[in-house]
Amino acid sequence: MEEIFINYRTGDGEKTAALIDRELVRRFGRDHVFRASQSIAPGQAYPETLLQGLRGSNLLLAVIGPGWITSQARLSDPQDWVRKEIEEAFACALPVVPVLDGRRMERLDKTRLPAELAPLADLQSIAFDTADPEPGLARILEAVADFVPGLKDLTQAEPEPPAPDAVSNSIRDTSGPSAQAGGGFTGDVGTVIKDIHGGNIHTGRGDIYQNSRHVSGDRHFSGDGMTYFEGDNHGGVRNQFGKPDPREDDQQ
C-alpha cells in the first residue's frame, strides 16, 4: 500500500529523510509511506520487503545530502542499496524526485555519476533547507499530490453534513396532536390545533368551513374568529350573544 518511497543514505540526509517521513505520515498515515528503518519490522527479510515496498509505490523521493555525491565508492558498487533502489525505480518507470538536502546543495552533475544513475541529473529537483523546512515540505506535498492524487489528507477536517430541509408547516396524515398555521383554510386563518379526539380549535381571524354534515357538541364564537370544540358533549349551538343559533336546524 506504500505509495511514497523515501530513498536516503544513512549518515547523509538521514535527518531530512526522517523529517519528510514524519510530515508525510502525519498527513497520510504510515501505511502510505515507506522508509526502511520504520517500515521494515524486526525479523523481516530486508531485500524482499524493501523491493516489495518500492515496486508498490507511485513515487520515489531520493534525498541527496552533501556527502552523497562524494561517496563514489558506494555509488560505484552495484550492490549499494541506495543505488539499487534508484535503479529499480528507473526500471519500473517509477517517478523519481531528487531532494537536495542543504542550502548550498547544487544540481547533480551527470559526469560524476555512474551511467546507471546519470538520469538523476536531468530530473527537476526540490531544494530542502533543514533550517527552514516549510518551503521544501510544501514542494514535496505538491509533488505527492501530482503523482499520488488519490491520497487522503488526514489533517483536513471532514465536511459538515448538509443542513436538514426546512420543516413544512402543513401536517397531513398524523395520529396524535397536530398544529397547522397559515393557509389551507378559507379566510385569514390563524392557528388550528387538532387533538387526538378530533376536536378543532381555531384562533385568529376568518372562518373555518368543515365538511361534516352533523356536529355534536357546542360551538362557541370568540372575537372576530371562530372556535370549535367537537367531542361527546351534546347541546345546542349558540351564537356570540348566547342565543340559540337558527342555523342549527340546517345542520341536523
Coordinates of N, CA, C and O in Angstrom, one line a residue, residues 38-166:
Q38 N 11.7 2.4 9.4 CA 10.4 2.5 10.0 C 9.4 1.4 9.5 O 8.5 1.0 10.2
S39 N 9.6 1.0 8.2 CA 8.6 0.2 7.6 C 9.0 -1.3 7.5 O 8.2 -2.1 7.2
I40 N 10.3 -1.6 7.8 CA 10.7 -3.0 7.8 C 10.8 -3.4 9.3 O 11.6 -2.9 10.1
A41 N 9.9 -4.4 9.7 CA 9.9 -4.8 11.1 C 11.0 -5.8 11.4 O 11.6 -6.4 10.5
P42 N 11.4 -5.8 12.6 CA 12.5 -6.8 13.0 C 12.1 -8.2 12.6 O 11.0 -8.6 12.8
G43 N 13.1 -8.9 12.0 CA 12.8 -10.3 11.6 C 12.3 -10.4 10.2 O 12.4 -11.6 9.7
Q44 N 11.9 -9.3 9.6 CA 11.5 -9.4 8.2 C 12.8 -9.5 7.3 O 13.8 -8.9 7.6
A45 N 12.6 -10.1 6.1 CA 13.7 -10.2 5.2 C 13.9 -8.8 4.5 O 13.0 -8.3 3.9
Y46 N 15.0 -8.2 4.7 CA 15.3 -6.9 4.3 C 15.1 -6.7 2.8 O 14.4 -5.8 2.3
P47 N 15.9 -7.5 1.9 CA 15.8 -7.2 0.5 C 14.4 -7.4 -0.1 O 13.9 -6.5 -0.9
E48 N 13.7 -8.5 0.3 CA 12.4 -8.7 -0.3 C 11.4 -7.7 0.1 O 10.6 -7.1 -0.7
T49 N 11.4 -7.3 1.4 CA 10.5 -6.3 1.9 C 10.7 -4.9 1.3 O 9.8 -4.2 0.9
L50 N 12.0 -4.6 1.2 CA 12.3 -3.3 0.6 C 11.9 -3.2 -0.9 O 11.3 -2.2 -1.3
L51 N 12.2 -4.2 -1.6 CA 11.9 -4.2 -3.1 C 10.4 -4.3 -3.3 O 9.8 -3.6 -4.2
Q52 N 9.7 -5.0 -2.4 CA 8.2 -5.1 -2.5 C 7.6 -3.7 -2.2 O 6.7 -3.3 -2.9
G53 N 8.1 -3.0 -1.2 CA 7.6 -1.6 -0.9 C 7.9 -0.7 -2.0 O 7.1 0.2 -2.4
L54 N 9.1 -0.8 -2.7 CA 9.4 0.1 -3.8 C 8.5 -0.2 -5.0 O 8.0 0.8 -5.6
R55 N 8.3 -1.4 -5.3 CA 7.5 -1.7 -6.5 C 6.0 -1.4 -6.3 O 5.3 -1.3 -7.3
G56 N 5.6 -1.3 -5.1 CA 4.2 -1.0 -4.8 C 4.0 0.5 -4.7 O 2.9 0.9 -4.3
S57 N 5.0 1.3 -4.9 CA 4.9 2.8 -4.7 C 4.6 3.5 -6.0 O 4.7 2.9 -7.1
N58 N 4.2 4.8 -5.9 CA 3.9 5.6 -7.0 C 4.9 6.7 -7.2 O 4.9 7.4 -8.2
L59 N 5.8 6.9 -6.2 CA 6.8 8.0 -6.2 C 8.0 7.6 -5.4 O 7.8 7.1 -4.3
L60 N 9.2 7.9 -5.8 CA 10.4 7.8 -5.0 C 11.0 9.1 -4.8 O 11.3 9.9 -5.7
L61 N 11.2 9.5 -3.5 CA 11.9 10.7 -3.1 C 13.3 10.3 -2.8 O 13.6 9.6 -1.8
A62 N 14.3 10.8 -3.6 CA 15.7 10.5 -3.4 C 16.4 11.6 -2.6 O 16.6 12.7 -3.2
V63 N 16.6 11.5 -1.3 CA 17.2 12.5 -0.5 C 18.7 12.5 -0.7 O 19.4 11.4 -0.4
I64 N 19.3 13.6 -1.2 CA 20.7 13.6 -1.6 C 21.4 14.7 -0.7 O 21.1 15.9 -0.9
G65 N 22.2 14.2 0.2 CA 22.9 15.1 1.1 C 24.2 15.5 0.5 O 24.7 15.1 -0.5
P66 N 25.0 16.4 1.3 CA 26.3 16.9 0.9 C 27.3 15.8 0.6 O 28.2 15.9 -0.3
G67 N 27.3 14.7 1.3 CA 28.2 13.6 1.1 C 27.8 12.6 0.1 O 28.5 11.6 -0.1
W68 N 26.6 12.7 -0.4 CA 26.1 11.7 -1.3 C 26.9 11.5 -2.6 O 27.3 10.4 -3.0
I69 N 27.2 12.6 -3.2 CA 28.0 12.6 -4.5 C 29.4 12.2 -4.3 O 30.1 11.7 -5.2
T70 N 29.9 12.5 -3.1 CA 31.4 12.2 -2.8 C 31.6 10.8 -2.4 O 32.7 10.3 -2.4
S71 N 30.5 10.0 -2.2 CA 30.6 8.6 -1.9 C 30.8 7.8 -3.1 O 29.9 6.9 -3.4
Q72 N 31.8 8.1 -3.9 CA 32.0 7.4 -5.2 C 32.1 5.9 -5.0 O 31.6 5.1 -5.9
A73 N 32.8 5.5 -4.0 CA 33.0 4.0 -3.8 C 31.6 3.4 -3.6 O 31.4 2.3 -4.2
R74 N 30.7 4.0 -2.9 CA 29.4 3.4 -2.7 C 28.6 3.4 -4.0 O 27.9 2.5 -4.4
L75 N 28.6 4.6 -4.6 CA 27.8 4.8 -5.8 C 28.2 3.8 -6.9 O 27.4 3.4 -7.8
S76 N 29.5 3.5 -6.9 CA 30.1 2.6 -8.0 C 29.8 1.1 -7.7 O 30.1 0.3 -8.5
D77 N 29.3 0.9 -6.5 CA 29.1 -0.5 -6.1 C 27.6 -0.9 -6.5 O 26.7 -0.4 -6.0
P78 N 27.5 -1.9 -7.4 CA 26.2 -2.3 -7.9 C 25.3 -2.9 -6.7 O 24.1 -2.9 -6.9
Q79 N 25.9 -3.2 -5.6 CA 25.2 -3.8 -4.5 C 24.8 -2.7 -3.5 O 24.2 -3.1 -2.5
D80 N 25.2 -1.5 -3.7 CA 24.8 -0.4 -2.8 C 23.3 -0.2 -2.9 O 22.7 0.0 -3.9
W81 N 22.7 -0.3 -1.7 CA 21.2 -0.2 -1.7 C 20.6 1.1 -2.2 O 19.6 1.2 -2.8
V82 N 21.3 2.2 -1.9 CA 20.8 3.5 -2.4 C 20.8 3.5 -3.9 O 19.8 3.9 -4.5
R83 N 21.8 3.0 -4.5 CA 21.9 2.9 -5.9 C 20.9 1.9 -6.5 O 20.2 2.2 -7.4
K84 N 20.8 0.7 -5.8 CA 19.9 -0.3 -6.3 C 18.4 0.2 -6.3 O 17.6 -0.1 -7.2
E85 N 18.0 0.9 -5.2 CA 16.7 1.4 -5.2 C 16.3 2.4 -6.3 O 15.3 2.3 -6.9
I86 N 17.3 3.3 -6.6 CA 17.1 4.2 -7.7 C 17.0 3.5 -9.0 O 16.2 3.8 -9.9
E87 N 17.9 2.5 -9.2 CA 17.9 1.8 -10.5 C 16.6 1.0 -10.6 O 16.1 1.0 -11.7
E88 N 16.1 0.4 -9.6 CA 14.9 -0.3 -9.6 C 13.7 0.6 -10.0 O 12.8 0.2 -10.7
A89 N 13.7 1.8 -9.4 CA 12.7 2.8 -9.7 C 12.7 3.1 -11.2 O 11.7 3.2 -11.9
F90 N 13.9 3.4 -11.8 CA 14.0 3.6 -13.2 C 13.5 2.4 -14.0 O 12.8 2.6 -15.0
A91 N 13.9 1.2 -13.6 CA 13.4 0.0 -14.3 C 11.9 -0.2 -14.3 O 11.3 -0.7 -15.3
C92 N 11.3 0.3 -13.2 CA 9.8 0.2 -13.1 C 9.1 1.4 -13.6 O 7.8 1.5 -13.4
A93 N 9.8 2.3 -14.2 CA 9.2 3.6 -14.7 C 8.5 4.3 -13.6 O 7.5 5.0 -13.8
L94 N 9.1 4.2 -12.4 CA 8.6 4.9 -11.2 C 9.1 6.4 -11.2 O 10.3 6.6 -11.3
P95 N 8.3 7.4 -11.0 CA 8.8 8.8 -11.0 C 9.8 8.9 -9.8 O 9.5 8.4 -8.7
V96 N 10.8 9.6 -10.1 CA 11.9 9.9 -9.1 C 12.0 11.4 -9.0 O 12.2 12.1 -10.0
V97 N 12.0 11.9 -7.7 CA 12.2 13.3 -7.4 C 13.4 13.5 -6.5 O 13.4 13.1 -5.4
P98 N 14.5 14.1 -7.0 CA 15.7 14.3 -6.2 C 15.3 15.4 -5.2 O 14.8 16.5 -5.5
V99 N 15.7 15.2 -3.9 CA 15.5 16.2 -2.9 C 16.9 16.6 -2.4 O 17.6 15.8 -1.8
L100 N 17.4 17.8 -2.8 CA 18.7 18.3 -2.5 C 18.8 18.8 -1.1 O 18.2 19.9 -0.8
D101 N 19.4 18.1 -0.2 CA 19.4 18.4 1.2 C 20.5 19.4 1.6 O 21.7 19.0 1.6
G102 N 20.1 20.6 1.9 CA 21.1 21.6 2.2 C 21.0 22.9 1.4 O 20.7 22.8 0.2
R103 N 21.2 24.0 2.1 CA 21.0 25.3 1.4 C 22.0 25.5 0.2 O 21.7 26.1 -0.8
R104 N 23.2 24.9 0.4 CA 24.2 25.1 -0.6 C 24.4 24.0 -1.6 O 25.3 23.9 -2.4
M105 N 23.4 23.0 -1.6 CA 23.5 21.9 -2.5 C 23.3 22.4 -3.9 O 22.3 23.1 -4.2
E106 N 24.1 21.9 -4.8 CA 24.0 22.3 -6.2 C 23.3 21.1 -7.0 O 23.3 20.0 -6.5
R107 N 22.9 21.4 -8.2 CA 22.3 20.3 -9.0 C 23.4 19.3 -9.3 O 24.6 19.5 -9.3
L108 N 22.9 18.1 -9.5 CA 23.8 16.9 -9.8 C 24.5 17.1 -11.1 O 23.9 17.6 -12.1
D109 N 25.7 16.6 -11.2 CA 26.5 16.6 -12.4 C 26.6 15.2 -12.9 O 27.2 14.4 -12.2
K110 N 26.0 14.9 -14.0 CA 25.9 13.6 -14.5 C 27.3 13.0 -14.8 O 27.5 11.8 -14.8
T111 N 28.3 13.9 -15.0 CA 29.6 13.4 -15.3 C 30.3 12.7 -14.0 O 31.2 12.0 -14.1
R112 N 29.7 13.0 -12.9 CA 30.2 12.5 -11.6 C 29.3 11.3 -11.1 O 29.6 10.8 -10.0
L113 N 28.4 10.9 -12.0 CA 27.5 9.8 -11.6 C 27.8 8.6 -12.4 O 28.2 8.7 -13.6
P114 N 27.6 7.4 -11.8 CA 27.6 6.2 -12.7 C 26.6 6.3 -13.8 O 25.6 7.0 -13.6
A115 N 26.8 5.6 -14.9 CA 25.9 5.7 -16.0 C 24.5 5.3 -15.7 O 23.5 5.9 -16.2
E116 N 24.4 4.4 -14.7 CA 23.1 3.9 -14.3 C 22.3 5.0 -13.6 O 21.0 4.9 -13.6
L117 N 23.0 5.9 -12.9 CA 22.3 6.9 -12.2 C 22.3 8.3 -12.9 O 21.8 9.3 -12.4
A118 N 23.0 8.4 -14.0 CA 23.1 9.6 -14.7 C 21.7 10.3 -15.0 O 21.6 11.6 -15.0
P119 N 20.6 9.6 -15.3 CA 19.3 10.3 -15.5 C 18.9 11.1 -14.3 O 18.1 12.0 -14.5
L120 N 19.4 10.9 -13.1 CA 19.1 11.7 -12.0 C 19.4 13.2 -12.2 O 18.6 14.1 -11.8
A121 N 20.5 13.5 -12.9 CA 20.9 14.9 -13.2 C 19.9 15.6 -14.0 O 19.9 16.9 -14.0
D122 N 19.1 14.9 -14.8 CA 18.2 15.6 -15.7 C 16.8 15.8 -15.1 O 16.0 16.5 -15.7
L123 N 16.6 15.3 -13.9 CA 15.3 15.5 -13.3 C 15.2 16.7 -12.5 O 16.2 17.2 -11.8
Q124 N 14.0 17.3 -12.5 CA 13.8 18.5 -11.7 C 13.9 18.1 -10.2 O 13.2 17.2 -9.8
S125 N 14.6 18.9 -9.5 CA 14.8 18.6 -8.0 C 14.1 19.6 -7.1 O 13.6 20.6 -7.6
I126 N 14.0 19.2 -5.9 CA 13.5 20.1 -4.8 C 14.6 20.5 -3.8 O 15.2 19.6 -3.3
A127 N 14.8 21.8 -3.6 CA 15.7 22.2 -2.6 C 15.1 22.1 -1.3 O 14.0 22.5 -1.1
F128 N 15.9 21.6 -0.3 CA 15.4 21.4 1.0 C 16.4 22.0 2.0 O 17.5 21.5 2.1
D129 N 16.0 23.0 2.8 CA 16.8 23.6 3.8 C 16.3 23.2 5.1 O 15.2 23.6 5.5
T130 N 17.1 22.5 5.9 CA 16.6 22.0 7.2 C 16.4 23.2 8.2 O 15.7 23.0 9.1
A131 N 17.1 24.3 7.9 CA 16.9 25.5 8.8 C 15.6 26.1 8.5 O 15.0 26.8 9.4
D132 N 15.0 25.9 7.4 CA 13.7 26.5 7.0 C 13.0 25.4 6.2 O 12.9 25.5 4.9
P133 N 12.5 24.4 6.8 CA 12.0 23.2 6.1 C 10.6 23.4 5.4 O 10.2 22.6 4.5
E134 N 9.8 24.4 5.8 CA 8.5 24.6 5.3 C 8.4 24.7 3.8 O 7.5 24.0 3.2
P135 N 9.2 25.5 3.1 CA 9.1 25.6 1.7 C 9.4 24.3 1.0 O 8.7 23.9 0.0
G136 N 10.4 23.6 1.5 CA 10.7 22.3 0.9 C 9.6 21.2 1.1 O 9.3 20.5 0.2
L137 N 9.0 21.2 2.3 CA 7.9 20.3 2.6 C 6.7 20.6 1.7 O 6.0 19.7 1.2
A138 N 6.5 21.9 1.5 CA 5.3 22.3 0.6 C 5.6 21.8 -0.8 O 4.6 21.3 -1.4
R139 N 6.8 21.9 -1.3 CA 7.1 21.4 -2.7 C 6.9 19.9 -2.7 O 6.4 19.4 -3.7
I140 N 7.3 19.2 -1.7 CA 7.2 17.8 -1.7 C 5.7 17.4 -1.7 O 5.3 16.5 -2.4
L141 N 4.9 18.1 -0.9 CA 3.5 17.8 -0.8 C 2.8 18.0 -2.2 O 1.9 17.3 -2.6
E142 N 3.3 19.1 -2.9 CA 2.8 19.3 -4.3 C 3.1 18.2 -5.2 O 2.3 17.7 -6.0
A143 N 4.4 17.7 -5.1 CA 4.7 16.5 -5.9 C 3.9 15.3 -5.6 O 3.5 14.5 -6.5
V144 N 3.7 15.1 -4.3 CA 2.9 13.9 -3.9 C 1.4 14.0 -4.5 O 0.9 13.1 -4.9
A145 N 0.9 15.3 -4.4 CA -0.5 15.5 -4.9 C -0.5 15.2 -6.4 O -1.5 14.7 -6.9
D146 N 0.6 15.5 -7.1 CA 0.6 15.3 -8.6 C 0.7 13.8 -8.9 O 0.0 13.3 -9.8
F147 N 1.6 13.1 -8.2 CA 1.9 11.7 -8.6 C 1.0 10.7 -7.9 O 0.8 9.6 -8.3
V148 N 0.4 11.1 -6.7 CA -0.5 10.2 -6.0 C -1.7 10.9 -5.6 O -2.0 11.2 -4.4
P149 N -2.6 11.2 -6.6 CA -3.7 12.1 -6.3 C -4.8 11.5 -5.4 O -5.6 12.2 -4.9
G150 N -4.8 10.2 -5.3 CA -5.8 9.5 -4.5 C -5.6 9.5 -3.0 O -6.5 9.1 -2.3
L151 N -4.5 10.1 -2.6 CA -4.2 10.0 -1.1 C -5.1 11.0 -0.4 O -5.4 12.1 -0.8
K152 N -5.6 10.6 0.8 CA -6.5 11.4 1.6 C -5.6 12.1 2.7 O -4.9 11.5 3.4
D153 N -5.8 13.4 2.7 CA -5.1 14.2 3.7 C -5.8 14.2 5.0 O -6.9 14.7 5.2
L154 N -5.2 13.5 6.0 CA -5.8 13.3 7.3 C -5.9 14.5 8.1 O -6.6 14.6 9.1
T155 N -5.2 15.6 7.8 CA -5.2 16.8 8.5 C -6.4 17.7 8.1 O -6.6 18.7 8.8
Q156 N -7.0 17.4 7.0 CA -8.2 18.2 6.6 C -9.4 17.8 7.3 O -9.7 16.6 7.5
A157 N -10.2 18.8 7.8 CA -11.4 18.5 8.5 C -12.5 17.9 7.6 O -12.5 18.2 6.4
E158 N -13.3 17.0 8.1 CA -14.3 16.4 7.3 C -15.4 17.4 7.0 O -15.7 18.3 7.9
P159 N -16.0 17.4 5.8 CA -17.0 18.4 5.5 C -18.2 18.2 6.4 O -18.6 17.0 6.7
E160 N -18.9 19.3 6.8 CA -20.1 19.2 7.6 C -21.2 18.6 6.8 O -21.4 18.9 5.6
P161 N -22.1 17.8 7.4 CA -23.2 17.3 6.7 C -24.2 18.4 6.3 O -24.3 19.4 7.0
P162 N -24.9 18.2 5.2 CA -25.8 19.3 4.8 C -26.9 19.5 5.8 O -27.3 18.6 6.5
A163 N -27.4 20.7 5.9 CA -28.5 21.0 6.8 C -29.7 20.4 6.4 O -30.0 20.2 5.2
P164 N -30.6 19.9 7.4 CA -31.8 19.3 7.0 C -32.8 20.3 6.3 O -32.7 21.5 6.6
D165 N -33.7 19.7 5.5 CA -34.6 20.6 4.8 C -35.5 21.2 5.9 O -35.8 20.7 6.9
A166 N -36.0 22.4 5.5 CA -36.9 23.1 6.4 C -38.2 22.3 6.6 O -38.7 21.7 5.7

